[in-house]
Amino acid sequence: MTPKAAIIGIAGTSLSAEEAALFRQHRPAGAILFRRNVETPNQVAALTAALRHELGAEAPILVDQEGGRVARLRPPHWPDFPAAALFEDAPSMAAEANATLLGLECAAIGLDVVCAPVLDLRLPGAHDVIGDRAFSARPAEVARLGAAWVRGLQQAGCIPVVKHIPGHGRAEVDSHESLPRVTADRATLAADLEPFRALAAPDGGVGLWAMTAHILYDALDAALPATLSPGLIRDVIRGEIGFDGVLVSDDLAMGAMAGLANDLAGATMAAGCDLALHCTGVLAETAALLAACPVLSDDAARRMNRARSEMLANRRVVDPDLLALIRDRLLATRSYMTGPAFA
């Protein structure tokens, strides 16, 4: 069965019989876990194994694990990773080491796609939904640290998801609640695009996934938000930025998308996304989404396979005892953080 082009959430800490039956009828391409799905390492490992039993051995299982405010894996079972902003002006090796450890924690329990790093700019006056999740206001600094984060996650055996393309940093409202409208002109928006373009070069970012921004940009498409805009995805994301990796929507259940289309999954695919993300875990909503969602396209499957191959080529095998030692040393002392932000 060709899977539907969807990444879906589930309700609880184990896969229910009803969810398993739905996935046999309409198999999604992958799943995403949230705090409601997480208790202990053994429990999460059992859950990811159960999901792959239904979805396939290579089905991607995502997690939002940035550090700071956005972390689904938390103490006492997992380290308390710092927010991205704390790495500004620190050595690249600090960001890379942190991302490697973060990725190893995820990979150890079957989470192989990590929704990070955030490549949005941290701009004054914007809504704080991004805030310290972003590395910097300077595009070059965001690109430098973002590249280090990508290296770290790939070394750990995880596929990075850069977000929120083409840039969420200027939004003045939270897209979880309503649709932001960015009125900046085209020249100004070039700064927002720059980190994504830097990480896409020189191979199109084939080892990456990218998550779209649910934002309407007057200068790019005054009628449709990025997730639903064929012109913006074709001309800006695939064209100007040059991104040829997997393009996944942000959560279609967010407030920004309310009332924009009767079939958001279909509209998302028609716009040029490879995968539709739906996170609520409410069975009836998931069933409706999967019934309407198109199947995974050949291009999307090709991009997913390339990202996995790139991760496998860069992955390092780490002994569990060494992982425990790295965790204790790095997170107890923070000795790898030597930039001004850590003074």
PDB file of N, CA and C in Angstrom, residues 74-135:
ATOM      1  N   ARG A  74      11.889  15.525  28.382  1.00  0.00           N
ATOM      2  CA  ARG A  74      12.314  16.420  29.465  1.00  0.00           C
ATOM      3  C   ARG A  74      12.808  15.633  30.680  1.00  0.00           C
ATOM      4  N   PRO A  75      13.486  16.325  31.599  1.00  0.00           N
ATOM      5  CA  PRO A  75      13.876  15.664  32.842  1.00  0.00           C
ATOM      6  C   PRO A  75      12.635  15.100  33.546  1.00  0.00           C
ATOM      7  N   PRO A  76      12.767  14.028  34.346  1.00  0.00           N
ATOM      8  CA  PRO A  76      14.033  13.457  34.801  1.00  0.00           C
ATOM      9  C   PRO A  76      14.652  12.414  33.885  1.00  0.00           C
ATOM     10  N   HIS A  77      13.961  12.019  32.843  1.00  0.00           N
ATOM     11  CA  HIS A  77      14.478  10.926  32.012  1.00  0.00           C
ATOM     12  C   HIS A  77      15.408  11.401  30.906  1.00  0.00           C
ATOM     13  N   TRP A  78      15.322  12.697  30.560  1.00  0.00           N
ATOM     14  CA  TRP A  78      16.157  13.241  29.497  1.00  0.00           C
ATOM     15  C   TRP A  78      16.780  14.550  29.959  1.00  0.00           C
ATOM     16  N   PRO A  79      17.923  14.927  29.383  1.00  0.00           N
ATOM     17  CA  PRO A  79      18.564  16.185  29.772  1.00  0.00           C
ATOM     18  C   PRO A  79      17.691  17.396  29.457  1.00  0.00           C
ATOM     19  N   ASP A  80      17.936  18.460  30.185  1.00  0.00           N
ATOM     20  CA  ASP A  80      17.266  19.739  29.966  1.00  0.00           C
ATOM     21  C   ASP A  80      18.139  20.568  29.013  1.00  0.00           C
ATOM     22  N   PHE A  81      17.884  20.429  27.725  1.00  0.00           N
ATOM     23  CA  PHE A  81      18.721  21.090  26.732  1.00  0.00           C
ATOM     24  C   PHE A  81      18.422  22.591  26.674  1.00  0.00           C
ATOM     25  N   PRO A  82      19.446  23.413  26.432  1.00  0.00           N
ATOM     26  CA  PRO A  82      19.251  24.865  26.414  1.00  0.00           C
ATOM     27  C   PRO A  82      18.575  25.346  25.137  1.00  0.00           C
ATOM     28  N   ALA A  83      18.018  26.535  25.199  1.00  0.00           N
ATOM     29  CA  ALA A  83      17.399  27.164  24.030  1.00  0.00           C
ATOM     30  C   ALA A  83      18.470  27.586  23.031  1.00  0.00           C
ATOM     31  N   ALA A  84      18.072  27.680  21.768  1.00  0.00           N
ATOM     32  CA  ALA A  84      19.011  27.997  20.692  1.00  0.00           C
ATOM     33  C   ALA A  84      19.698  29.344  20.895  1.00  0.00           C
ATOM     34  N   ALA A  85      18.978  30.325  21.439  1.00  0.00           N
ATOM     35  CA  ALA A  85      19.537  31.667  21.577  1.00  0.00           C
ATOM     36  C   ALA A  85      20.801  31.690  22.417  1.00  0.00           C
ATOM     37  N   LEU A  86      20.962  30.717  23.314  1.00  0.00           N
ATOM     38  CA  LEU A  86      22.130  30.704  24.179  1.00  0.00           C
ATOM     39  C   LEU A  86      23.420  30.374  23.436  1.00  0.00           C
ATOM     40  N   PHE A  87      23.301  29.922  22.185  1.00  0.00           N
ATOM     41  CA  PHE A  87      24.495  29.574  21.419  1.00  0.00           C
ATOM     42  C   PHE A  87      25.007  30.732  20.565  1.00  0.00           C
ATOM     43  N   GLU A  88      24.307  31.848  20.565  1.00  0.00           N
ATOM     44  CA  GLU A  88      24.744  32.972  19.738  1.00  0.00           C
ATOM     45  C   GLU A  88      26.168  33.380  20.104  1.00  0.00           C
ATOM     46  N   ASP A  89      27.025  33.463  19.078  1.00  0.00           N
ATOM     47  CA  ASP A  89      28.436  33.855  19.202  1.00  0.00           C
ATOM     48  C   ASP A  89      29.301  32.818  19.900  1.00  0.00           C
ATOM     49  N   ALA A  90      28.742  31.663  20.231  1.00  0.00           N
ATOM     50  CA  ALA A  90      29.548  30.567  20.771  1.00  0.00           C
ATOM     51  C   ALA A  90      30.204  29.812  19.618  1.00  0.00           C
ATOM     52  N   PRO A  91      31.251  29.030  19.892  1.00  0.00           N
ATOM     53  CA  PRO A  91      31.876  28.253  18.823  1.00  0.00           C
ATOM     54  C   PRO A  91      30.890  27.285  18.176  1.00  0.00           C
ATOM     55  N   SER A  92      31.085  27.041  16.891  1.00  0.00           N
ATOM     56  CA  SER A  92      30.217  26.100  16.187  1.00  0.00           C
ATOM     57  C   SER A  92      30.220  24.737  16.852  1.00  0.00           C
ATOM     58  N   MET A  93      31.370  24.337  17.407  1.00  0.00           N
ATOM     59  CA  MET A  93      31.444  23.017  18.026  1.00  0.00           C
ATOM     60  C   MET A  93      30.505  22.903  19.221  1.00  0.00           C
ATOM     61  N   ALA A  94      30.163  24.023  19.855  1.00  0.00           N
ATOM     62  CA  ALA A  94      29.217  23.976  20.962  1.00  0.00           C
ATOM     63  C   ALA A  94      27.839  23.567  20.468  1.00  0.00           C
ATOM     64  N   ALA A  95      27.389  24.210  19.409  1.00  0.00           N
ATOM     65  CA  ALA A  95      26.086  23.868  18.840  1.00  0.00           C
ATOM     66  C   ALA A  95      26.083  22.449  18.290  1.00  0.00           C
ATOM     67  N   GLU A  96      27.171  22.061  17.636  1.00  0.00           N
ATOM     68  CA  GLU A  96      27.242  20.719  17.056  1.00  0.00           C
ATOM     69  C   GLU A  96      27.220  19.643  18.136  1.00  0.00           C
ATOM     70  N   ALA A  97      27.994  19.851  19.210  1.00  0.00           N
ATOM     71  CA  ALA A  97      28.024  18.875  20.290  1.00  0.00           C
ATOM     72  C   ALA A  97      26.668  18.753  20.969  1.00  0.00           C
ATOM     73  N   ASN A  98      26.016  19.884  21.207  1.00  0.00           N
ATOM     74  CA  ASN A  98      24.697  19.874  21.829  1.00  0.00           C
ATOM     75  C   ASN A  98      23.688  19.133  20.949  1.00  0.00           C
ATOM     76  N   ALA A  99      23.712  19.425  19.646  1.00  0.00           N
ATOM     77  CA  ALA A  99      22.768  18.778  18.735  1.00  0.00           C
ATOM     78  C   ALA A  99      23.060  17.283  18.598  1.00  0.00           C
ATOM     79  N   THR A 100      24.333  16.901  18.654  1.00  0.00           N
ATOM     80  CA  THR A 100      24.671  15.474  18.600  1.00  0.00           C
ATOM     81  C   THR A 100      24.094  14.750  19.796  1.00  0.00           C
ATOM     82  N   LEU A 101      24.300  15.289  20.977  1.00  0.00           N
ATOM     83  CA  LEU A 101      23.759  14.650  22.174  1.00  0.00           C
ATOM     84  C   LEU A 101      22.240  14.617  22.130  1.00  0.00           C
ATOM     85  N   LEU A 102      21.631  15.723  21.747  1.00  0.00           N
ATOM     86  CA  LEU A 102      20.173  15.779  21.635  1.00  0.00           C
ATOM     87  C   LEU A 102      19.671  14.709  20.665  1.00  0.00           C
ATOM     88  N   GLY A 103      20.337  14.599  19.511  1.00  0.00           N
ATOM     89  CA  GLY A 103      19.939  13.608  18.522  1.00  0.00           C
ATOM     90  C   GLY A 103      20.136  12.183  19.000  1.00  0.00           C
ATOM     91  N   LEU A 104      21.225  11.929  19.728  1.00  0.00           N
ATOM     92  CA  LEU A 104      21.457  10.587  20.252  1.00  0.00           C
ATOM     93  C   LEU A 104      20.362  10.174  21.224  1.00  0.00           C
ATOM     94  N   GLU A 105      19.905  11.119  22.038  1.00  0.00           N
ATOM     95  CA  GLU A 105      18.810  10.824  22.964  1.00  0.00           C
ATOM     96  C   GLU A 105      17.546  10.446  22.202  1.00  0.00           C
ATOM     97  N   CYS A 106      17.290  11.144  21.099  1.00  0.00           N
ATOM     98  CA  CYS A 106      16.105  10.844  20.289  1.00  0.00           C
ATOM     99  C   CYS A 106      16.244   9.500  19.577  1.00  0.00           C
ATOM    100  N   ALA A 107      17.394   9.306  18.921  1.00  0.00           N
ATOM    101  CA  ALA A 107      17.593   8.089  18.135  1.00  0.00           C
ATOM    102  C   ALA A 107      17.541   6.843  19.009  1.00  0.00           C
ATOM    103  N   ALA A 108      17.984   6.944  20.245  1.00  0.00           N
ATOM    104  CA  ALA A 108      18.020   5.790  21.136  1.00  0.00           C
ATOM    105  C   ALA A 108      16.645   5.217  21.416  1.00  0.00           C
ATOM    106  N   ILE A 109      15.600   6.017  21.249  1.00  0.00           N
ATOM    107  CA  ILE A 109      14.235   5.551  21.526  1.00  0.00           C
ATOM    108  C   ILE A 109      13.373   5.530  20.263  1.00  0.00           C
ATOM    109  N   GLY A 110      14.030   5.560  19.100  1.00  0.00           N
ATOM    110  CA  GLY A 110      13.312   5.361  17.843  1.00  0.00           C
ATOM    111  C   GLY A 110      12.779   6.599  17.179  1.00  0.00           C
ATOM    112  N   LEU A 111      13.192   7.782  17.639  1.00  0.00           N
ATOM    113  CA  LEU A 111      12.769   9.051  17.026  1.00  0.00           C
ATOM    114  C   LEU A 111      13.867   9.487  16.063  1.00  0.00           C
ATOM    115  N   ASP A 112      13.583   9.420  14.767  1.00  0.00           N
ATOM    116  CA  ASP A 112      14.663   9.603  13.794  1.00  0.00           C
ATOM    117  C   ASP A 112      14.566  10.889  12.982  1.00  0.00           C
ATOM    118  N   VAL A 113      13.527  11.695  13.173  1.00  0.00           N
ATOM    119  CA  VAL A 113      13.400  12.987  12.494  1.00  0.00           C
ATOM    120  C   VAL A 113      13.150  14.042  13.568  1.00  0.00           C
ATOM    121  N   VAL A 114      14.095  14.962  13.717  1.00  0.00           N
ATOM    122  CA  VAL A 114      14.027  15.972  14.776  1.00  0.00           C
ATOM    123  C   VAL A 114      13.688  17.320  14.160  1.00  0.00           C
ATOM    124  N   CYS A 115      12.584  17.906  14.601  1.00  0.00           N
ATOM    125  CA  CYS A 115      12.123  19.183  14.057  1.00  0.00           C
ATOM    126  C   CYS A 115      12.938  20.327  14.653  1.00  0.00           C
ATOM    127  N   ALA A 116      14.100  20.527  14.113  1.00  0.00           N
ATOM    128  CA  ALA A 116      15.076  21.545  14.499  1.00  0.00           C
ATOM    129  C   ALA A 116      16.199  21.449  13.455  1.00  0.00           C
ATOM    130  N   PRO A 117      16.963  22.511  13.263  1.00  0.00           N
ATOM    131  CA  PRO A 117      16.976  23.772  13.990  1.00  0.00           C
ATOM    132  C   PRO A 117      15.999  24.802  13.423  1.00  0.00           C
ATOM    133  N   VAL A 118      15.661  25.774  14.262  1.00  0.00           N
ATOM    134  CA  VAL A 118      14.882  26.930  13.830  1.00  0.00           C
ATOM    135  C   VAL A 118      15.831  27.904  13.124  1.00  0.00           C
ATOM    136  N   LEU A 119      15.523  28.226  11.865  1.00  0.00           N
ATOM    137  CA  LEU A 119      16.341  29.164  11.091  1.00  0.00           C
ATOM    138  C   LEU A 119      15.678  30.529  10.959  1.00  0.00           C
ATOM    139  N   ASP A 120      14.607  30.761  11.716  1.00  0.00           N
ATOM    140  CA  ASP A 120      13.965  32.069  11.721  1.00  0.00           C
ATOM    141  C   ASP A 120      14.877  33.082  12.416  1.00  0.00           C
ATOM    142  N   LEU A 121      14.720  34.351  12.064  1.00  0.00           N
ATOM    143  CA  LEU A 121      15.490  35.407  12.710  1.00  0.00           C
ATOM    144  C   LEU A 121      14.818  35.829  14.013  1.00  0.00           C
ATOM    145  N   ARG A 122      15.616  36.167  15.012  1.00  0.00           N
ATOM    146  CA  ARG A 122      15.085  36.640  16.297  1.00  0.00           C
ATOM    147  C   ARG A 122      15.057  38.165  16.261  1.00  0.00           C
ATOM    148  N   LEU A 123      13.909  38.706  15.844  1.00  0.00           N
ATOM    149  CA  LEU A 123      13.815  40.131  15.545  1.00  0.00           C
ATOM    150  C   LEU A 123      13.047  40.891  16.626  1.00  0.00           C
ATOM    151  N   PRO A 124      13.497  42.086  16.973  1.00  0.00           N
ATOM    152  CA  PRO A 124      12.784  42.894  17.969  1.00  0.00           C
ATOM    153  C   PRO A 124      11.409  43.299  17.457  1.00  0.00           C
ATOM    154  N   GLY A 125      10.442  43.293  18.355  1.00  0.00           N
ATOM    155  CA  GLY A 125       9.089  43.700  18.004  1.00  0.00           C
ATOM    156  C   GLY A 125       8.208  42.593  17.483  1.00  0.00           C
ATOM    157  N   ALA A 126       8.794  41.441  17.162  1.00  0.00           N
ATOM    158  CA  ALA A 126       7.999  40.312  16.669  1.00  0.00           C
ATOM    159  C   ALA A 126       7.354  39.583  17.847  1.00  0.00           C
ATOM    160  N   HIS A 127       6.374  38.745  17.549  1.00  0.00           N
ATOM    161  CA  HIS A 127       5.742  37.935  18.580  1.00  0.00           C
ATOM    162  C   HIS A 127       6.777  36.976  19.159  1.00  0.00           C
ATOM    163  N   ASP A 128       6.685  36.707  20.461  1.00  0.00           N
ATOM    164  CA  ASP A 128       7.701  35.874  21.091  1.00  0.00           C
ATOM    165  C   ASP A 128       7.473  34.379  20.912  1.00  0.00           C
ATOM    166  N   VAL A 129       6.565  33.993  20.005  1.00  0.00           N
ATOM    167  CA  VAL A 129       6.407  32.566  19.713  1.00  0.00           C
ATOM    168  C   VAL A 129       7.713  31.977  19.191  1.00  0.00           C
ATOM    169  N   ILE A 130       8.539  32.788  18.537  1.00  0.00           N
ATOM    170  CA  ILE A 130       9.874  32.348  18.126  1.00  0.00           C
ATOM    171  C   ILE A 130      10.879  32.723  19.215  1.00  0.00           C
ATOM    172  N   GLY A 131      11.152  33.987  19.427  1.00  0.00           N
ATOM    173  CA  GLY A 131      11.991  34.417  20.542  1.00  0.00           C
ATOM    174  C   GLY A 131      13.281  33.640  20.654  1.00  0.00           C
ATOM    175  N   ASP A 132      13.519  33.053  21.844  1.00  0.00           N
ATOM    176  CA  ASP A 132      14.798  32.380  22.092  1.00  0.00           C
ATOM    177  C   ASP A 132      14.913  31.023  21.418  1.00  0.00           C
ATOM    178  N   ARG A 133      13.908  30.642  20.657  1.00  0.00           N
ATOM    179  CA  ARG A 133      14.043  29.446  19.824  1.00  0.00           C
ATOM    180  C   ARG A 133      14.967  29.706  18.645  1.00  0.00           C
ATOM    181  N   ALA A 134      15.197  30.971  18.316  1.00  0.00           N
ATOM    182  CA  ALA A 134      16.048  31.359  17.191  1.00  0.00           C
ATOM    183  C   ALA A 134      17.452  31.678  17.683  1.00  0.00           C
ATOM    184  N   PHE A 135      18.433  31.414  16.828  1.00  0.00           N
ATOM    185  CA  PHE A 135      19.826  31.628  17.204  1.00  0.00           C
ATOM    186  C   PHE A 135      20.191  33.099  17.312  1.00  0.00           C
TER     187      PHE A 135
END
